[in-house]
Backbone as a ProteinNet text record, in pm:
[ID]
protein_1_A
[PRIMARY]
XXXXXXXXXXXXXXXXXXXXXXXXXXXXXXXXXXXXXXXXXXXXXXXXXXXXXXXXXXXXXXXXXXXXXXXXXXXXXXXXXXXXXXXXXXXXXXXXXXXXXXXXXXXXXXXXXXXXXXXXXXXXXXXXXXXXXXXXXXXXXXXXXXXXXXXXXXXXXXXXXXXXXXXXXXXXXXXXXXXXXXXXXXXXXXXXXXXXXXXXXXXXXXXXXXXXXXXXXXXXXXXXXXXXXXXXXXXXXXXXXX
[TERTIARY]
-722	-816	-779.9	-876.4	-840.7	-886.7	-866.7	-923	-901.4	-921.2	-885	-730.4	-691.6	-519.7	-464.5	-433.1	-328.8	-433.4	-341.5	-377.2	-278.2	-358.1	-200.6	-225.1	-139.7	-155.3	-47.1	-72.7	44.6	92.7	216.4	292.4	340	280.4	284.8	414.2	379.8	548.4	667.8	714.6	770.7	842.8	707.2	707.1	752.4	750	778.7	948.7	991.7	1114.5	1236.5	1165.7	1246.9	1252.4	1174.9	1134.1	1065.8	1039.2	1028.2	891.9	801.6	660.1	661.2	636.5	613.3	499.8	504.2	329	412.3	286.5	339.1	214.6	266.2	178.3	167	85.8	81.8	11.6	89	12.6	28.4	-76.5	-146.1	-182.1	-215.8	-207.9	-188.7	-215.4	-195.1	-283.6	-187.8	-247.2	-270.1	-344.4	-404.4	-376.2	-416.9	-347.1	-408.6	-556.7	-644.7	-553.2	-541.3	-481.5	-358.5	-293.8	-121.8	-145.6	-274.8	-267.3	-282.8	-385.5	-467.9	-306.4	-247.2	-128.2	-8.2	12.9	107.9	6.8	-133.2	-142.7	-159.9	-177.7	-170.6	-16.4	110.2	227.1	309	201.1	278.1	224.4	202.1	217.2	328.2	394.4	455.9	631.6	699.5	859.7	914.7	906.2	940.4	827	814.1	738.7	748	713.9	773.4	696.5	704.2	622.9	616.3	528.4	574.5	492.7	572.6	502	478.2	379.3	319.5	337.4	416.8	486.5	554	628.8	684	669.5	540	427.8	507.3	540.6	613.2	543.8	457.2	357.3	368	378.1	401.9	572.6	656.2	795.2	788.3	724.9	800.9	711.2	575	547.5	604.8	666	737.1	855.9	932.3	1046.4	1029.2	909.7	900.7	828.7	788.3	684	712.2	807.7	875.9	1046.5	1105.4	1223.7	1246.9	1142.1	1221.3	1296	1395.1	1443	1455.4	1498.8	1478.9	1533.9	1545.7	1616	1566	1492	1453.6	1387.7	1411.6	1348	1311.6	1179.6	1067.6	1105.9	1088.4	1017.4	929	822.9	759.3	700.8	734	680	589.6	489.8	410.5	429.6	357.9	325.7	205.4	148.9	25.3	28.5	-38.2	59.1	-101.9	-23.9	-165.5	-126.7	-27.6	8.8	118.4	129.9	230.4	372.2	472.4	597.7	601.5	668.3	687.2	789.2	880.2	967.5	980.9	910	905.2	1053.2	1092.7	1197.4	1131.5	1170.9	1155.2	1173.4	1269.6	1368	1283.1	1193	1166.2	1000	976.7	815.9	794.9	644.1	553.9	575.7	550.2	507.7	411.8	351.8	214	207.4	239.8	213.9	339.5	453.3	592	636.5	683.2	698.9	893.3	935	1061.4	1179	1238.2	1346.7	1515.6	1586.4	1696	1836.1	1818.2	1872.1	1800.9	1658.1	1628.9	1677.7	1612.7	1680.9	1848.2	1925.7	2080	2076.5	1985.5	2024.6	1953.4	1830.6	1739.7	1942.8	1937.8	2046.6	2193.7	2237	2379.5	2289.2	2182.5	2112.8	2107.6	2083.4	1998.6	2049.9	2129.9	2194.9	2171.3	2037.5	1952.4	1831	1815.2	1722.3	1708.4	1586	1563.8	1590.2	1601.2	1623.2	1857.7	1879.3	2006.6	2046.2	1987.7	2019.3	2008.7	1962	1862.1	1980.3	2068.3	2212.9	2103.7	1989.8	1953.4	1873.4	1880.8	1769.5	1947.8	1879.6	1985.3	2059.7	2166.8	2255.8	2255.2	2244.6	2220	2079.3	1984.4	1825.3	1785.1	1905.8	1891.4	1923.5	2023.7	2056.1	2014.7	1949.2	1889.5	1769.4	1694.4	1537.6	1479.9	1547.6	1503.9	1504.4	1590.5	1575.2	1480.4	1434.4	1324.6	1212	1224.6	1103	1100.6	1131.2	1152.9	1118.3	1135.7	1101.6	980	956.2	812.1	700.4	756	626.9	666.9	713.5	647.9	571.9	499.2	367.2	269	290	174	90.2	-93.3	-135.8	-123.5	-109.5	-108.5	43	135.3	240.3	249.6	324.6	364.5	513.4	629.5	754.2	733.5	831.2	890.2	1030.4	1051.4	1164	1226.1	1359.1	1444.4	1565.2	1593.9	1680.2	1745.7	1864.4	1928	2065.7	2049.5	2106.5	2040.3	1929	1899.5	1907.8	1964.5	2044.2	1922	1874.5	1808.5	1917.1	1859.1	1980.3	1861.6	1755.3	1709.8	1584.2	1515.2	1338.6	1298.8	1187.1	1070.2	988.2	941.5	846.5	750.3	620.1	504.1	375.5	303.2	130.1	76.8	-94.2	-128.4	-288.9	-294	-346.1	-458.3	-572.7	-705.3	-662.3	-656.3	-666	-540.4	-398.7	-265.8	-207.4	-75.4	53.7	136.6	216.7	301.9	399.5	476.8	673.4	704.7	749	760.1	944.2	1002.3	1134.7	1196.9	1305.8	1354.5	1499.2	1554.2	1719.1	1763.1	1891.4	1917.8	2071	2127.1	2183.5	2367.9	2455.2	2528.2	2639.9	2676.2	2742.9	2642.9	2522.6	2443	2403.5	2477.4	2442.1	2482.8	2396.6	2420.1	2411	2320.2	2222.5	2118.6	2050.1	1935.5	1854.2	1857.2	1752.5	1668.6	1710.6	1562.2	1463.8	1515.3	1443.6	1348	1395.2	1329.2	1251.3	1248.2	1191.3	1066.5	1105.3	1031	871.6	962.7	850	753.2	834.1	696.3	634.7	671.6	565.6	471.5	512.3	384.1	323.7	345.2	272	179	225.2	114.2	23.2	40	-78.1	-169.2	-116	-222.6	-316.6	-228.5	-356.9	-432.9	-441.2	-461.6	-602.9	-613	-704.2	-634.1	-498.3	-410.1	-357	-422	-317.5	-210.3	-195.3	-100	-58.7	87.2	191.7	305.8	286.2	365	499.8	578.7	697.2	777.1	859.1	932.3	1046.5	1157.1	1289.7	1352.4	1479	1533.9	1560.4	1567.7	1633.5	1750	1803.9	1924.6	2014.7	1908.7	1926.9	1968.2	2062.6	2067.5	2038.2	2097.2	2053.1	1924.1	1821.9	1726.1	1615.9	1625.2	1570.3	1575.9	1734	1723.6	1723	1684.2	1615.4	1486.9	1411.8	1270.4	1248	1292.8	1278	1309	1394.6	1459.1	1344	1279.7	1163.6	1011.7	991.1	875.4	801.5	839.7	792.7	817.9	737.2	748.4	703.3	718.5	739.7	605.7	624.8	448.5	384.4	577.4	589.2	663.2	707.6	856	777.7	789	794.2	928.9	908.8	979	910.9	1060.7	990.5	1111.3	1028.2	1115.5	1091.7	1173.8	1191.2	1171.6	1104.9	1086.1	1057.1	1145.6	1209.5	1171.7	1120.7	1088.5	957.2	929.6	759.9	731.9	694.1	623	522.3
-1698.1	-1760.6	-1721.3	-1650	-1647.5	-1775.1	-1799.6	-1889.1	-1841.8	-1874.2	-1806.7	-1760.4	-1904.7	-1852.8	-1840.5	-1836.8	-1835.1	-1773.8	-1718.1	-1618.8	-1720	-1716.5	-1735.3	-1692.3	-1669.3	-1591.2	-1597.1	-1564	-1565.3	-1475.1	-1394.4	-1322	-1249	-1202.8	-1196.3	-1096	-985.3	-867.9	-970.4	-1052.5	-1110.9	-1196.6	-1300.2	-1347.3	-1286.9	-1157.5	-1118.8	-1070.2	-1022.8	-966.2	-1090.6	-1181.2	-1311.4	-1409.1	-1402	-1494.1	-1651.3	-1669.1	-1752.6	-1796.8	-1858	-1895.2	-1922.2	-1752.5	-1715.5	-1706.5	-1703.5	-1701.6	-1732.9	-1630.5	-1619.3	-1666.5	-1755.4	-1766.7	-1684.7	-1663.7	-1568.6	-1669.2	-1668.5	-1782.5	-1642.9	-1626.5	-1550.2	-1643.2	-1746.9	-1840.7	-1971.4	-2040.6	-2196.8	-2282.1	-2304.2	-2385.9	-2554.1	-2580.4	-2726.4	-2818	-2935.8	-3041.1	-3019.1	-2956.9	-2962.6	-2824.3	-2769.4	-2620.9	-2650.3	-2722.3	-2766.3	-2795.3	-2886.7	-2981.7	-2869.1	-2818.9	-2718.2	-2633.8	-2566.7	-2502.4	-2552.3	-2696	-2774.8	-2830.3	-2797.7	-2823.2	-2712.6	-2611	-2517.3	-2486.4	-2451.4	-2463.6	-2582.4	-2630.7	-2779.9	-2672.4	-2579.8	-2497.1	-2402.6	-2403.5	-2282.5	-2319.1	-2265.1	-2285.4	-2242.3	-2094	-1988.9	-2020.9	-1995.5	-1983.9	-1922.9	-1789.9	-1730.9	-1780.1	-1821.5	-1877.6	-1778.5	-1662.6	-1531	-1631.3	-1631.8	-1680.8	-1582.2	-1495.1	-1382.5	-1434.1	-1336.6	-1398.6	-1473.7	-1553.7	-1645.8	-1755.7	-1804.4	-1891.9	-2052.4	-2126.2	-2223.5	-2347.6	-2339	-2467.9	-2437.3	-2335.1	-2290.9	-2370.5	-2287.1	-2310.9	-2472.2	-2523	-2666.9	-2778.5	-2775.2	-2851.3	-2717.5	-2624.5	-2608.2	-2658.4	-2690.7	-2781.2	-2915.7	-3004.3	-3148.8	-3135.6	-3100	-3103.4	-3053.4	-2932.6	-2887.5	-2858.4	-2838.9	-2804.9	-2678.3	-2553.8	-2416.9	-2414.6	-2305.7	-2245.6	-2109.1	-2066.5	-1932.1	-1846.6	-1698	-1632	-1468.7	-1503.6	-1323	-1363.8	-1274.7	-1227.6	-1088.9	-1071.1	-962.8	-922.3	-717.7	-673.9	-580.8	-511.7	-459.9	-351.4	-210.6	-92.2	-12.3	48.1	108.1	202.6	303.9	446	486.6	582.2	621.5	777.4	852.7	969.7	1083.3	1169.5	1195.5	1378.5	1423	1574	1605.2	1714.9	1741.2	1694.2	1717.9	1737.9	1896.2	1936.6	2071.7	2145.7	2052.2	2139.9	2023.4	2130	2055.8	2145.1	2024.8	2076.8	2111.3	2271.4	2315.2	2274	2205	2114.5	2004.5	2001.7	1824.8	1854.2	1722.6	1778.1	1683.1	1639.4	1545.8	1519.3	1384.5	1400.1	1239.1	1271.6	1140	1181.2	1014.7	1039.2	1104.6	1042.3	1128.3	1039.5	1128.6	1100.4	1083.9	931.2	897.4	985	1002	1060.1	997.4	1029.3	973.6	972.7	1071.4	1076.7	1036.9	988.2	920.9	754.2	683	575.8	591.6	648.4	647.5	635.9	717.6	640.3	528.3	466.5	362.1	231	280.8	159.4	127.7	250.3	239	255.8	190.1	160.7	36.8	-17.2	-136.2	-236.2	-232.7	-356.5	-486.2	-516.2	-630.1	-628.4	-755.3	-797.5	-939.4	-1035.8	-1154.4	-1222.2	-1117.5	-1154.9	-1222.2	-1089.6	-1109.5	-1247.3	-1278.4	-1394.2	-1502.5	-1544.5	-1687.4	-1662.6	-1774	-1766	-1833.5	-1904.1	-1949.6	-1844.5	-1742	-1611.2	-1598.8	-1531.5	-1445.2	-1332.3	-1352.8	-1232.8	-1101.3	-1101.9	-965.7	-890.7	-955.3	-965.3	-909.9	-1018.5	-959.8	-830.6	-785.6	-699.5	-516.9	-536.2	-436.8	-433	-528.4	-539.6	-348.3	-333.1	-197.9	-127.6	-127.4	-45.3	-48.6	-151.4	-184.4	-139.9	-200.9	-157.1	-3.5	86.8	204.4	254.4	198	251.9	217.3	92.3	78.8	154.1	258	353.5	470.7	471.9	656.4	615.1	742.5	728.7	678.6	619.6	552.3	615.3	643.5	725.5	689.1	546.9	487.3	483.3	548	576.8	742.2	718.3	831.9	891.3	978.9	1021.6	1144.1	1072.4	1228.9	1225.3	1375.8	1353.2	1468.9	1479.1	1559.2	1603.9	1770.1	1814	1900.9	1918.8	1983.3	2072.6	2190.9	2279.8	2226.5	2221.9	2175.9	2051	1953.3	1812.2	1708	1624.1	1528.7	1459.5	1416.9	1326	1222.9	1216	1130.2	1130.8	966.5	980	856.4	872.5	759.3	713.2	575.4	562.6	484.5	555	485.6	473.3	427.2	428.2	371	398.4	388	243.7	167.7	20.6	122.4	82.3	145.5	260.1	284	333.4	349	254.7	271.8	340.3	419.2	438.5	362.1	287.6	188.8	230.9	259	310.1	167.4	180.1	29.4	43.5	215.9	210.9	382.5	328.2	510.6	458.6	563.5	557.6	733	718.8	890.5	831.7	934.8	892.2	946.3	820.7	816.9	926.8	1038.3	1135.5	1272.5	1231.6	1286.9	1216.5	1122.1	1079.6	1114.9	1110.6	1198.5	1327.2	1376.4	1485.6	1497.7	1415.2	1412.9	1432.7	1390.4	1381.5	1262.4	1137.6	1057.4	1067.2	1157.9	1241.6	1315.4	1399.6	1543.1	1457.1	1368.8	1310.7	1260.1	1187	1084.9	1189	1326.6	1408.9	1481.2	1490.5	1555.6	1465	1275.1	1189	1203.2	1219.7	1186.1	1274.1	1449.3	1579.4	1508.3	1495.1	1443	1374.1	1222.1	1145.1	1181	1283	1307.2	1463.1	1491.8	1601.6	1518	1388.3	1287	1253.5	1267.7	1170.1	1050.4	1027.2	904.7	943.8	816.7	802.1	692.7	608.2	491.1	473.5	476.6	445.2	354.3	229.5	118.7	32.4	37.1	7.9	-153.1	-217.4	-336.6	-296.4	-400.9	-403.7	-549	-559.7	-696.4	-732.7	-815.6	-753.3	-780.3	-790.4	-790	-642.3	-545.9	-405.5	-317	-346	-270.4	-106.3	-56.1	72.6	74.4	38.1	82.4	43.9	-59.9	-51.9	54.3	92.8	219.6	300.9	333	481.5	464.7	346.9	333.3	381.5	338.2	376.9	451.7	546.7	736.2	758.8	754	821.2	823.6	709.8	693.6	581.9	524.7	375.7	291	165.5	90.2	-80.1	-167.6	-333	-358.4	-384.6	-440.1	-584.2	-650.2	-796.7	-850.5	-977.6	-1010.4	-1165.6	-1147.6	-1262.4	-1342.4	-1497.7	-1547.6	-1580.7	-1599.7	-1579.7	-1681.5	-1794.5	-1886.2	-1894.9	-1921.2	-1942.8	-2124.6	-2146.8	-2281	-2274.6	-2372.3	-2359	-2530.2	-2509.7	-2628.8	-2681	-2751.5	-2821.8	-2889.7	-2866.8	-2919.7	-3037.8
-1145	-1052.5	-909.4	-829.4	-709.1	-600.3	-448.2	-385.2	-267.2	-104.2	-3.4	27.3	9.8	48.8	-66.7	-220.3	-303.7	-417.3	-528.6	-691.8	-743.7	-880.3	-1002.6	-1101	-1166.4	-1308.3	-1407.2	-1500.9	-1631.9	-1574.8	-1637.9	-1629.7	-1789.4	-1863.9	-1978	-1984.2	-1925.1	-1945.2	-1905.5	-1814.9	-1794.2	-1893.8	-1968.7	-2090.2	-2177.1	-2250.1	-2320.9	-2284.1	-2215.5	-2185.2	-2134.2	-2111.1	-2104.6	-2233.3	-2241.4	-2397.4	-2293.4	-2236.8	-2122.1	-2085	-2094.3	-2066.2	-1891	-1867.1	-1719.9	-1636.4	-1495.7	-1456.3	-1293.3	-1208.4	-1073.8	-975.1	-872.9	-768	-621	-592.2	-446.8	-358.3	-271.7	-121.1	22.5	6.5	161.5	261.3	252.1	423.2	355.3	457.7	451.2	319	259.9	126.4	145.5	156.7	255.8	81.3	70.4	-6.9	-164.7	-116.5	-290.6	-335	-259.6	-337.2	-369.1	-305.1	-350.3	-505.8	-506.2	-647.4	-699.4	-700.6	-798.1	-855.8	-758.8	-831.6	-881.4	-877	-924.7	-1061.6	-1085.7	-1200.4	-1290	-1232	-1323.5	-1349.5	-1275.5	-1314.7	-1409	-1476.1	-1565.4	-1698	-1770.1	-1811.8	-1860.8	-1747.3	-1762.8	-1719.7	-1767.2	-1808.6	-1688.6	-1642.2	-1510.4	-1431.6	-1301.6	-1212.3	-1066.9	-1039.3	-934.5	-851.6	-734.9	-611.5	-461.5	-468.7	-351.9	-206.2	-95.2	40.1	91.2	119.4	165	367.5	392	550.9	605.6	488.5	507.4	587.5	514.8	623.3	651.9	760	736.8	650.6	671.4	624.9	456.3	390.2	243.4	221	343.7	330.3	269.1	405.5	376.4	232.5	213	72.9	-30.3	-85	-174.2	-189.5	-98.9	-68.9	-82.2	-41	-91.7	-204	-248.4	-321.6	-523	-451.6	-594.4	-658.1	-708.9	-673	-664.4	-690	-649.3	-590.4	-588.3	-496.3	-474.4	-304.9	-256.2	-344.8	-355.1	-438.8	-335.3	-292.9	-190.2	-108.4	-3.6	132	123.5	60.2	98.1	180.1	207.8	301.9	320.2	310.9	288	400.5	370.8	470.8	390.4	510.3	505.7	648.2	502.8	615.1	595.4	687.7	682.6	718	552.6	580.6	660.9	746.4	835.4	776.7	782.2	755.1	640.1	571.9	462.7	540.6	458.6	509.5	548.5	654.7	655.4	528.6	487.6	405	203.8	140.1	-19.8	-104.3	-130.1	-232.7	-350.1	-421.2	-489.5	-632.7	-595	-736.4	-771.8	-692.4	-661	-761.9	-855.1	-897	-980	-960.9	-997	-1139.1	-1215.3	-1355.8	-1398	-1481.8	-1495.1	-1639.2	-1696.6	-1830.5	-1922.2	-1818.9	-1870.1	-2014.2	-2102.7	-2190.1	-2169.7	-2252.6	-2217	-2169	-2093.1	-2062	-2046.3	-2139.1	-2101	-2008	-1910.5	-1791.5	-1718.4	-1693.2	-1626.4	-1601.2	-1748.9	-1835.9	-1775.1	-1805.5	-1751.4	-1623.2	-1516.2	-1362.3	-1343.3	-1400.8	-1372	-1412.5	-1506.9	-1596.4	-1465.6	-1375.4	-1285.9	-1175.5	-1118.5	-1010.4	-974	-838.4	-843.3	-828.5	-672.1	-695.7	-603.5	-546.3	-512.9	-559.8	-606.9	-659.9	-671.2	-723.4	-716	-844.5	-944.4	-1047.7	-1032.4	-961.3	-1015.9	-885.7	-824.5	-747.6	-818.2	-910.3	-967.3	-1124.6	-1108.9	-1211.6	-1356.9	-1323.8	-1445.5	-1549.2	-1479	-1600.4	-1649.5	-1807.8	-1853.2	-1825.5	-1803.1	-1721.5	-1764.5	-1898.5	-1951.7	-1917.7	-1948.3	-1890.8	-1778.4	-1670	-1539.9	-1526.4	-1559.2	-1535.1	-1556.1	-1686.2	-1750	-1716.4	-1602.4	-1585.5	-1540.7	-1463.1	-1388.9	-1483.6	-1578.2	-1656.4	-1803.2	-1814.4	-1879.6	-1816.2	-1692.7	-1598	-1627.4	-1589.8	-1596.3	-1736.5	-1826.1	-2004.6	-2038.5	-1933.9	-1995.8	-1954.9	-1838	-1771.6	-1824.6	-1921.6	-1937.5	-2092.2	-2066.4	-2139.5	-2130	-2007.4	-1911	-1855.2	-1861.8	-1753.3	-1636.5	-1599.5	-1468.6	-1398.8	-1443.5	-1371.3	-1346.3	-1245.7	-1235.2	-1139.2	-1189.4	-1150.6	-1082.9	-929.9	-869	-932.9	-972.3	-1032.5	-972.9	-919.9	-823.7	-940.7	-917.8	-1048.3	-927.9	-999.9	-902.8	-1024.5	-1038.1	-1133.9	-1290.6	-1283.7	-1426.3	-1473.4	-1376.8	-1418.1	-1306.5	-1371.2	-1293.1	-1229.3	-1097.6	-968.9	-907.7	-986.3	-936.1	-944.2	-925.9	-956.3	-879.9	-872.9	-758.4	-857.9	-940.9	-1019.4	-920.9	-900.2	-826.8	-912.5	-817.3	-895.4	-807.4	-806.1	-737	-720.5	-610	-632.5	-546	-563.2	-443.6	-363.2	-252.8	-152.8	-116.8	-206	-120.2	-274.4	-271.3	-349	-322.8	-426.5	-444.5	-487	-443.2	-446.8	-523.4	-658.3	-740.6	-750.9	-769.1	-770	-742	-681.3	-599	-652.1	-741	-763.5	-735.2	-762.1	-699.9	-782.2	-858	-989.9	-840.1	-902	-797.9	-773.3	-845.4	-800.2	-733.5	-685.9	-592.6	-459.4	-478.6	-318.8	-225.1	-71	15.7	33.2	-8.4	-54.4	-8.6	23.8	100.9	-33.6	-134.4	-251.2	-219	-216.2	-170.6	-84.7	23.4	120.1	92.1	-18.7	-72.2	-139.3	-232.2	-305.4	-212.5	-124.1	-47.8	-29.9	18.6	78.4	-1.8	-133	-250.2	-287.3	-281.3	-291.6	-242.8	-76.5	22.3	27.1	17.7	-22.2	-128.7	-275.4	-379.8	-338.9	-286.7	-246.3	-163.8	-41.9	23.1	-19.8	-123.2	-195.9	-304.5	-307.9	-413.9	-321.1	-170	-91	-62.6	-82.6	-36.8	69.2	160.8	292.2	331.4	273.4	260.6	128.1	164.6	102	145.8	2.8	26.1	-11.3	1.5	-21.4	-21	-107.6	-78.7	-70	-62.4	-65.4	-51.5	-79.5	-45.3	124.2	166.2	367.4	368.3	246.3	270.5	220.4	191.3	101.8	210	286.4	486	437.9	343.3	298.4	307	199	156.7	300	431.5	509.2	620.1	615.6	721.3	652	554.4	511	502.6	465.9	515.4	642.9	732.5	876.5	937.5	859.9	889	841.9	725.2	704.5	760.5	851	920.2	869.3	776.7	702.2	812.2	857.4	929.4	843.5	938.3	880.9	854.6	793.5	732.3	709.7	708.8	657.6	617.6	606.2	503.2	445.2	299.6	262.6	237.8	131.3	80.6	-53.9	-163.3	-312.2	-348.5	-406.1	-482.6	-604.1	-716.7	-869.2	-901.8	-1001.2	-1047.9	-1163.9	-1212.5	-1354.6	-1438.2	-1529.2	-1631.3	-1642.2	-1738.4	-1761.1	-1641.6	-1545.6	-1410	-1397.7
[MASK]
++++++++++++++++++++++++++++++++++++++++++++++++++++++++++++++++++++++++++++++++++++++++++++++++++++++++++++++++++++++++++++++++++++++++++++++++++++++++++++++++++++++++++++++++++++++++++++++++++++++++++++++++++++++++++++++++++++++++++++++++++

């Protein structure tokens, strides 16, 4: 159901990979008192409940705090670029794939990647669960037409991949790892740049990105690359029959 300020929805992949009766709310502005109800009755449903504050609006902040017991677990941040010309220089090594069929050096760096996230903050998901999410995430897109890998090789040996796809009009960077005895290479770089080459021979000019803000890496390489702030939310977890 959508409404002006907030979405909610099941969460069925979630569900399934947790074992967990999941479902996420999105609040884009001020959720005034009928909409509070409306989503405190649809969350009496559901076991998990991710709650995203799109800007970290205070008026969201504070009735999720009286109102429910979530709690915080991430601080969103979200860049965007708007790509206007190629990169001047494409790594050769570096090259597109859609519809990739499983790879297991990929799978092996998705698995020793990844070390913020909202999942691994929140001690009540399963630790094992947590931990392997990316890499689930990652298995469940190949063979997907709607995904698609830059994947960076370097002597024959993959060092690294970008899994994106694309929502309307923008590309969505969903995950960038670079397998760790290649770092400092300038492979997420190279990578970064045969993305943005693809989309814009795609007719894509925006490309969009998250991160944790507490990921100090993954924001200043957003911003070595020309990605700029787009936004920061807050995302709380709520847990039990509501």
């Amino acid at each position: 159901m959508t409404e002006k300020n907030y979405h909610f929805h099941p969460l069925p992949w979630d569900t399934e990979y947790f074992g967990i009766n999941s479902a996420r709310v999105n609040l884009s502005g001020i959720v005034d008192e009928n909409g509070q109800a409306e989503i405190l009755d649809f969350c009496k449903d559901y076991e998990f409940v991710t709650l995203s504050n799109h800007d970290n609006i205070n008026e969201n902040n504070h009735w999720i705090g009286k109102r429910t017991t979530a709690y915080l677990v991430d601080m969103n941040i979200q860049f965007l670029k708007r790509i206007n010309q190629r990169p001047d220089h494409l790594d050769t090594e570096t090259s597109i794939a859609n519809n990739l069929s499983r790879n297991d050096k990929i799978i092996d760096i998705s698995r020793n990647s990844f070390n913020y996230s909202r999942f691994f903050n929140d001690p009540q998901l399963p630790h094992l669960q947590a931990k392997q999410i990316y890499q689930h995430w990652t298995e469940c897109a190949f063979d997907q037409k709607d995904k698609y890998f830059v994947i960076s090789e370097r002597a024959g040996l993959i060092t690294g991949y970008i899994l994106f796809s694309f929502v309307e009009d923008t590309s969505l960077i969903e995950l960038i790892a670079v397998d760790k005895k290649h770092q400092g290479q300038k492979i997420g770089k190279s990578m970064i740049h045969a993305l943005e080459s693809y989309v814009l021979n795609q007719g894509i000019q925006k490309i969009k990105v998250g991160t944790q803000v507490n990921n100090i890496q993954a924001v200043q390489f957003y911003h070595a690359m020309g990605y700029k702030y787009a936004g920061c939310g807050s995302v709380y977890h709520w847990w039990g029959r509501h």
